[in-house]
C-alpha positions as a Markdown table, in Angstrom:
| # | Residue | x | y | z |
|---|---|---|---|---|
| 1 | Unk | 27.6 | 7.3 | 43.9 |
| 2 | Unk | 30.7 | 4.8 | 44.1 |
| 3 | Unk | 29.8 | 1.2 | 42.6 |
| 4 | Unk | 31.9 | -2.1 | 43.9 |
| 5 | Unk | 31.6 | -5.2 | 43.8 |
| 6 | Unk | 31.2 | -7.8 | 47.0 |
| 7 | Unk | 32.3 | -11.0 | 48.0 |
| 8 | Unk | 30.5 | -12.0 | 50.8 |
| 9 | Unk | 31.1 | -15.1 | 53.1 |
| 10 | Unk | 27.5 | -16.4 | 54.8 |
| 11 | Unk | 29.4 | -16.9 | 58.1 |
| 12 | Unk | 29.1 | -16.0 | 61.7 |
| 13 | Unk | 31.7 | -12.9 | 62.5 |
| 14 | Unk | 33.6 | -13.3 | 58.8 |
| 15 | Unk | 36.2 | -10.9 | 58.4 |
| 16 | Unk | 36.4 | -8.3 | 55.7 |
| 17 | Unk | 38.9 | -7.1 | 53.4 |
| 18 | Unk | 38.7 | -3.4 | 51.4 |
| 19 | Unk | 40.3 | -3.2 | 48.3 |
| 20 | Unk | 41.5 | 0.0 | 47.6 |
| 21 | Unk | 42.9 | 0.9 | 43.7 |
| 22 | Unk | 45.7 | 2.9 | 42.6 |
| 23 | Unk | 46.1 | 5.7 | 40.4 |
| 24 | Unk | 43.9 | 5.3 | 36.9 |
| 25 | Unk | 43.3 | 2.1 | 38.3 |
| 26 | Unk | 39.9 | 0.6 | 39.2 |
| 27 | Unk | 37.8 | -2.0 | 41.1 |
| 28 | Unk | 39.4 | -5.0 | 39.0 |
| 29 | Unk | 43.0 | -4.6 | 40.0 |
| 30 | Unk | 45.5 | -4.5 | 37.3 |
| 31 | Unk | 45.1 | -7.7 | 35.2 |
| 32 | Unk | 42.5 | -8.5 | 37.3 |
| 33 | Unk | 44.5 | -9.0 | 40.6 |
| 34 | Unk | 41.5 | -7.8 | 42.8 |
| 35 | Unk | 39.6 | -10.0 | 41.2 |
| 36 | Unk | 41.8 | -12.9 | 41.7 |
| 37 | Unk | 42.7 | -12.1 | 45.4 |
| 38 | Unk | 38.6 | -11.6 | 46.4 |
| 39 | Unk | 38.4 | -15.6 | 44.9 |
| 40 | Unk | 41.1 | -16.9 | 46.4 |
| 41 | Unk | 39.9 | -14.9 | 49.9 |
| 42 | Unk | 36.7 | -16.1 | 49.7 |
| 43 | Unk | 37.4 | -19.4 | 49.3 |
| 44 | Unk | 39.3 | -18.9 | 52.6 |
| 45 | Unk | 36.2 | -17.6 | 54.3 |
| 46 | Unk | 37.2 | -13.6 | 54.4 |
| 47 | Unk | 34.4 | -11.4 | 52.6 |
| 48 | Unk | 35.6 | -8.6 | 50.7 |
| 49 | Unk | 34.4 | -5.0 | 48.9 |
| 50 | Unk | 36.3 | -3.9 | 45.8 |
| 51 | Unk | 35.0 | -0.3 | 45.0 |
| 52 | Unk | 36.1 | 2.1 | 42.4 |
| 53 | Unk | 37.2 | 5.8 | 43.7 |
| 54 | Unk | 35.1 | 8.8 | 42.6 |
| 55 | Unk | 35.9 | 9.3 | 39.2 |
| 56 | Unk | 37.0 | 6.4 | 38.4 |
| 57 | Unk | 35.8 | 3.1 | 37.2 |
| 58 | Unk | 31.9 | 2.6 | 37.1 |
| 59 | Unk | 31.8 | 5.5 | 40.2 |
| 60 | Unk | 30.4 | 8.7 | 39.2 |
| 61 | Unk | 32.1 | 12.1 | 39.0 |
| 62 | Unk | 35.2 | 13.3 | 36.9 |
| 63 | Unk | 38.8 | 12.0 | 37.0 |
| 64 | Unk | 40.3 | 15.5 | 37.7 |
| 65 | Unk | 38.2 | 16.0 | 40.5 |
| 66 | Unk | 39.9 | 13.2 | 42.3 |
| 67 | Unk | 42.5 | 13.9 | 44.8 |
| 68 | Unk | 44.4 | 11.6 | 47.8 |
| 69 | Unk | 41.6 | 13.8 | 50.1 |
| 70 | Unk | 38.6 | 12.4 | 48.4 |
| 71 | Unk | 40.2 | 8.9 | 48.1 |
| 72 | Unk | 40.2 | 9.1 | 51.6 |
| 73 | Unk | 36.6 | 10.4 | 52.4 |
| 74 | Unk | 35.5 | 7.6 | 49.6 |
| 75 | Unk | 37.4 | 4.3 | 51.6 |
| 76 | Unk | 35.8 | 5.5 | 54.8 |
| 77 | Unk | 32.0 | 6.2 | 53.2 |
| 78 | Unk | 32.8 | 2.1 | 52.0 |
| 79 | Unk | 33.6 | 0.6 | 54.8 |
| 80 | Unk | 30.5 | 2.6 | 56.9 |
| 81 | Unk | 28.1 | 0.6 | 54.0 |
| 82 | Unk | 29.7 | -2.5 | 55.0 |
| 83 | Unk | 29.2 | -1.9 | 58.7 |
| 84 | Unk | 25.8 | -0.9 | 58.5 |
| 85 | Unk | 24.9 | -3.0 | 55.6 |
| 86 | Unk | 26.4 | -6.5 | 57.5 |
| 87 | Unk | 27.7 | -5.2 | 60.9 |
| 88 | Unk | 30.6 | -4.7 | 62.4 |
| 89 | Unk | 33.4 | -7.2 | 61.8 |
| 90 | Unk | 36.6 | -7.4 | 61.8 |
| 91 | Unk | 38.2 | -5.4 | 58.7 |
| 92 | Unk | 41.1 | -5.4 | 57.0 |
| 93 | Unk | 42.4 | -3.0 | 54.1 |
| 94 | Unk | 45.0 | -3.4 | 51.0 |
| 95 | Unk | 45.8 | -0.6 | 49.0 |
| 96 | Unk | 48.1 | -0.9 | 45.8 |
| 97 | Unk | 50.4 | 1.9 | 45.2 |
| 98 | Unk | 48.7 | 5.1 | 46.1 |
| 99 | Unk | 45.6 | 3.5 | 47.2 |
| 100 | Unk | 48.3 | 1.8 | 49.4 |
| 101 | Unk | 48.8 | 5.5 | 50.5 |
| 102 | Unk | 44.8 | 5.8 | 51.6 |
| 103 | Unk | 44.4 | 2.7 | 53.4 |
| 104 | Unk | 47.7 | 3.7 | 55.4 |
| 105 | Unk | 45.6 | 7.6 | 56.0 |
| 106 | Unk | 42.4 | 5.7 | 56.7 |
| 107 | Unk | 43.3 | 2.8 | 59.1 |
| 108 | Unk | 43.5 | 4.1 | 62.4 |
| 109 | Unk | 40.1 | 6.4 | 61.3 |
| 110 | Unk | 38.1 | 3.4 | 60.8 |
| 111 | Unk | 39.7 | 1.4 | 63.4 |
| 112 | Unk | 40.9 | -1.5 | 60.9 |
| 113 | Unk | 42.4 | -4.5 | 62.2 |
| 114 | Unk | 44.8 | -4.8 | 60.2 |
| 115 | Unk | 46.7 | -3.0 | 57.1 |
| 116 | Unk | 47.8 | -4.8 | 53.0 |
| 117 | Unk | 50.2 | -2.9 | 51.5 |
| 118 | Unk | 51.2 | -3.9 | 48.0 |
| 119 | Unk | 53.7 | -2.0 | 46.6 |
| 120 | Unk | 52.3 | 1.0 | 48.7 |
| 121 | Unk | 53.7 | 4.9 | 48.0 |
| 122 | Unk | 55.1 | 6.0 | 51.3 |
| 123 | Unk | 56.3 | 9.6 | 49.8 |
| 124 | Unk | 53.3 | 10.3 | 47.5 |
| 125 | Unk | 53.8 | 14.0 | 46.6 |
| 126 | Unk | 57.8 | 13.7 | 46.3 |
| 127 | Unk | 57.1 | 10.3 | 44.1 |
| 128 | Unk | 54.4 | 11.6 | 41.8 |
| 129 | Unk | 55.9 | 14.6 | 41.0 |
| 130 | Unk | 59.1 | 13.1 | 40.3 |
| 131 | Unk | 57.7 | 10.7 | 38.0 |
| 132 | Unk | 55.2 | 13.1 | 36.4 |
| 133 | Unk | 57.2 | 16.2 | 35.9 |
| 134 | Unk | 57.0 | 15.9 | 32.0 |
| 135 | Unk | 53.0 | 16.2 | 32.3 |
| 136 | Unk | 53.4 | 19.3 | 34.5 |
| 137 | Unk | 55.9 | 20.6 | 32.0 |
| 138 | Unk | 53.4 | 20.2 | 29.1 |
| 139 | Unk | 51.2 | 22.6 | 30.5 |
| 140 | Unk | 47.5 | 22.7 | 30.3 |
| 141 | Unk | 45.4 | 22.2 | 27.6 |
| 142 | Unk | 42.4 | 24.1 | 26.6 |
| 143 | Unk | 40.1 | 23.1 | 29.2 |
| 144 | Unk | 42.7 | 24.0 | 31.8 |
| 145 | Unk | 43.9 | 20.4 | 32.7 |
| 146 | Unk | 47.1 | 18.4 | 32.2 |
| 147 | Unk | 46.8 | 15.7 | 30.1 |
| 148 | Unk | 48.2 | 12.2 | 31.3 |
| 149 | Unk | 47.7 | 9.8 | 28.4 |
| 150 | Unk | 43.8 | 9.5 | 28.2 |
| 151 | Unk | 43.4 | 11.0 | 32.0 |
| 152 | Unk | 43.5 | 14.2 | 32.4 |
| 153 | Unk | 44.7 | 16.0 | 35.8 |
| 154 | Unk | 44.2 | 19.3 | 37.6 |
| 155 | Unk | 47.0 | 20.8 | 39.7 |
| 156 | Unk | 45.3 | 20.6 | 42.8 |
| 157 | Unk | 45.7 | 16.9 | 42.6 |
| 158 | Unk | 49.6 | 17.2 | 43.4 |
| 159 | Unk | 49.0 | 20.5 | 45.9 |
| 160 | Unk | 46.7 | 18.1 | 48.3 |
| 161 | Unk | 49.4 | 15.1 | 48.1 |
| 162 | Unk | 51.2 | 17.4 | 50.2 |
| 163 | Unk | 48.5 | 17.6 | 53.5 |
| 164 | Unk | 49.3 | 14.1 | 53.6 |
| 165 | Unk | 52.1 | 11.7 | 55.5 |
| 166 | Unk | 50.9 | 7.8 | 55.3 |
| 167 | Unk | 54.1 | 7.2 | 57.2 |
| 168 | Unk | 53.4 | 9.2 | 60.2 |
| 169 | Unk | 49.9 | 8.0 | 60.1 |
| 170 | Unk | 51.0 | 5.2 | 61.3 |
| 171 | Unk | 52.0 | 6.4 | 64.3 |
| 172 | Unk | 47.5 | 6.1 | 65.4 |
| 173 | Unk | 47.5 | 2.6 | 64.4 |
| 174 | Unk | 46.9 | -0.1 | 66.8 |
| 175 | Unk | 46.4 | -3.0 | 64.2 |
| 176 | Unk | 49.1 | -4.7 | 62.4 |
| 177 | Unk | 50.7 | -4.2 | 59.0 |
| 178 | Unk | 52.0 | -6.8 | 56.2 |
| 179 | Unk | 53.2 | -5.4 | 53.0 |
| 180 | Unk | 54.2 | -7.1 | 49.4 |
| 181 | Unk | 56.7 | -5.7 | 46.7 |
| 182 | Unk | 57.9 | -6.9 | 43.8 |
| 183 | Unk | 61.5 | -7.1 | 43.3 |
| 184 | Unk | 61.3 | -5.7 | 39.7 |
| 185 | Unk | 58.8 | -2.8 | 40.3 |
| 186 | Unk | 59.7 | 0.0 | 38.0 |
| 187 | Unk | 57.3 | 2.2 | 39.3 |
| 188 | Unk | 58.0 | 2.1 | 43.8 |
| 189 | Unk | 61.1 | 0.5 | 45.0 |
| 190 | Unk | 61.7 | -1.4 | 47.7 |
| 191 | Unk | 63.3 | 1.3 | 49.5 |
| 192 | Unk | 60.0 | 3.5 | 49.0 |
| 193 | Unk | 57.8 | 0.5 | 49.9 |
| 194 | Unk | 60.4 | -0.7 | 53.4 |
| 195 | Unk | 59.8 | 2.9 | 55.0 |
| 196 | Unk | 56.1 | 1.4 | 56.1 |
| 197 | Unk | 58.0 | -1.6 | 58.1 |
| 198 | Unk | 60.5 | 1.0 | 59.4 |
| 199 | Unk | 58.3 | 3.5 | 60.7 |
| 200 | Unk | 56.0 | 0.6 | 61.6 |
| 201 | Unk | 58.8 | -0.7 | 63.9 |
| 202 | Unk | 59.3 | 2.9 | 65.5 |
| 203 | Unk | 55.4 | 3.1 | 66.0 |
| 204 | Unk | 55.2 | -0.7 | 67.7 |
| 205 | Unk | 53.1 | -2.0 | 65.2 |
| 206 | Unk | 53.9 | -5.9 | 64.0 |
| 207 | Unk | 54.6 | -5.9 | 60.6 |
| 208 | Unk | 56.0 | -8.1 | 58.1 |
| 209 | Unk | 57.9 | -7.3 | 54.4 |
| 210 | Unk | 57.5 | -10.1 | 51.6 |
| 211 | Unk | 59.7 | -8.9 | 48.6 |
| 212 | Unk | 58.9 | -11.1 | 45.8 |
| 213 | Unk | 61.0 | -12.6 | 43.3 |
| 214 | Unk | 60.4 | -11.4 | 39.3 |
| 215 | Unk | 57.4 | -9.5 | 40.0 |
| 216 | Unk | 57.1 | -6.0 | 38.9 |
| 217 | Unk | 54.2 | -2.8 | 40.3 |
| 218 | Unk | 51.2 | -5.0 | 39.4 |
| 219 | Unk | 52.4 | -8.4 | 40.8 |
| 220 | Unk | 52.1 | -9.9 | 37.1 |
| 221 | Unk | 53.4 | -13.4 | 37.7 |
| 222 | Unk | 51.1 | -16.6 | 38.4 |
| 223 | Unk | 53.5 | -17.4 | 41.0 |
| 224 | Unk | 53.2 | -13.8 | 42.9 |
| 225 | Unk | 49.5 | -14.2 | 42.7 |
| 226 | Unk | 49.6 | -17.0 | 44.4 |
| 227 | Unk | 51.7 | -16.1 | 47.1 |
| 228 | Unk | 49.8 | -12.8 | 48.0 |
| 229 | Unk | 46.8 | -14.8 | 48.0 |
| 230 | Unk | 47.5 | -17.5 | 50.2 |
| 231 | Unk | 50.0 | -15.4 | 52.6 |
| 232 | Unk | 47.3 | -13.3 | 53.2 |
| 233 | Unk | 44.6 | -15.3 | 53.5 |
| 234 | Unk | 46.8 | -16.8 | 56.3 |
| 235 | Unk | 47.5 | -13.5 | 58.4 |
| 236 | Unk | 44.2 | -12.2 | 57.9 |
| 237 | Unk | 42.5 | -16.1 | 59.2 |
| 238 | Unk | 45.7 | -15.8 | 62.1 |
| 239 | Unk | 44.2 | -12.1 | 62.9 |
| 240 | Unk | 40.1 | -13.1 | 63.6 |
């Protein structure tokens, strides 16, 4: 069972958005972006569905279960609901970091309209284990998992980041792509983040690339807020 929470927009033909978290993150966003974003959306007339991955959040199942494999299988079970709960409409996605990952996997699957990427993983095997190589080194504990702070992880989680290429994905989509990074993220750079426009421009697809000013991995600025919220609500309004 996933649980999520919805924004809906009484309207003829609104559009929706599908938020997809990122790692040991959950429906809310990180300080509460998702949160803030389905608002500010709303307000703009563009429904949305925040939903937390299996085994994570308020969903059921266990953390180490979860691999990119079952986020993927969980952001397409979400947005069938929404189509069979409200009909078909046109739908959007926005993934943050490696949920940035599945909604670039799942787009062309679902046949989305269009694609959010804030500070989205474009190399999400080569990235994780470079950053997590101390947790691998550690070694397992007694129930056979590596511990990540208060997470705990099982190896196949890395071994199935390697079955999948978000950038070559791409190469399905017939929608178009807008992506946000911070200039201070710590955790993707921009470099990581500006492969999606590149390989976006080899595949055809019209994209654009906002870097923003002061704002690290989570966007935790009042002023970055604001400008994800209301550039977006723009493309997606320009898009139905």
């Amino acid at each position: 069972t996933l649980r999520g929470s919805v924004h809906r927009i009484r309207s003829e033909g609104a559009p929706w958005i599908v938020f997809c978290h990122g790692f040991t993150a959950q429906r809310m966003g990180p300080d509460y972006l998702f949160v803030k974003l389905s608002r500010r959306l709303a307000a703009q007339g563009i429904s949305s569905l925040r939903f937390d991955f299996a085994g994570c959040g308020e969903s059921q199942g266990h953390f180490f279960d979860m691999t990119l494999s079952t986020m993927n299988e969980d952001l397409v079970s979400a947005i069938r609901f929404v189509r069979r709960r409200w009909g078909t409409h046109p739908t959007f996605l926005l993934g943050h970091s490696l949920g940035g990952s599945a909604a670039a996997l799942c787009a062309s699957r679902v046949k989305a309209s269009g694609i959010a990427l804030l500070a989205p993983l474009s190399r999400p095997y080569k990235t994780f284990m470079g950053r997590k190589k101390s947790v691998i080194k550690a070694g397992r504990n007694s129930r056979g998992l590596y511990e990540y702070g208060p997470h705990q992880l099982a190896m196949h989680f890395a071994e199935d980041m390697k079955c999948h290429d978000p950038l070559t994905a791409l190469s399905g989509f017939s929608g178009d792509l807008i992506i946000f990074q911070g200039s201070a993220d710590q955790s993707v750079s921009i470099g990581e983040s500006g492969l999606y426009q590149h390989y976006a421009q080899r595949a055809g697809i019209n994209s654009q690339y906002h870097i923003i000013p002061d704002n690290d991995h989570n966007f935790s600025t009042v002023a970055g807020v604001d400008f994800i919220a209301s550039t977006l609500g723009q493309w997606i309004t320009e898009r139905v």
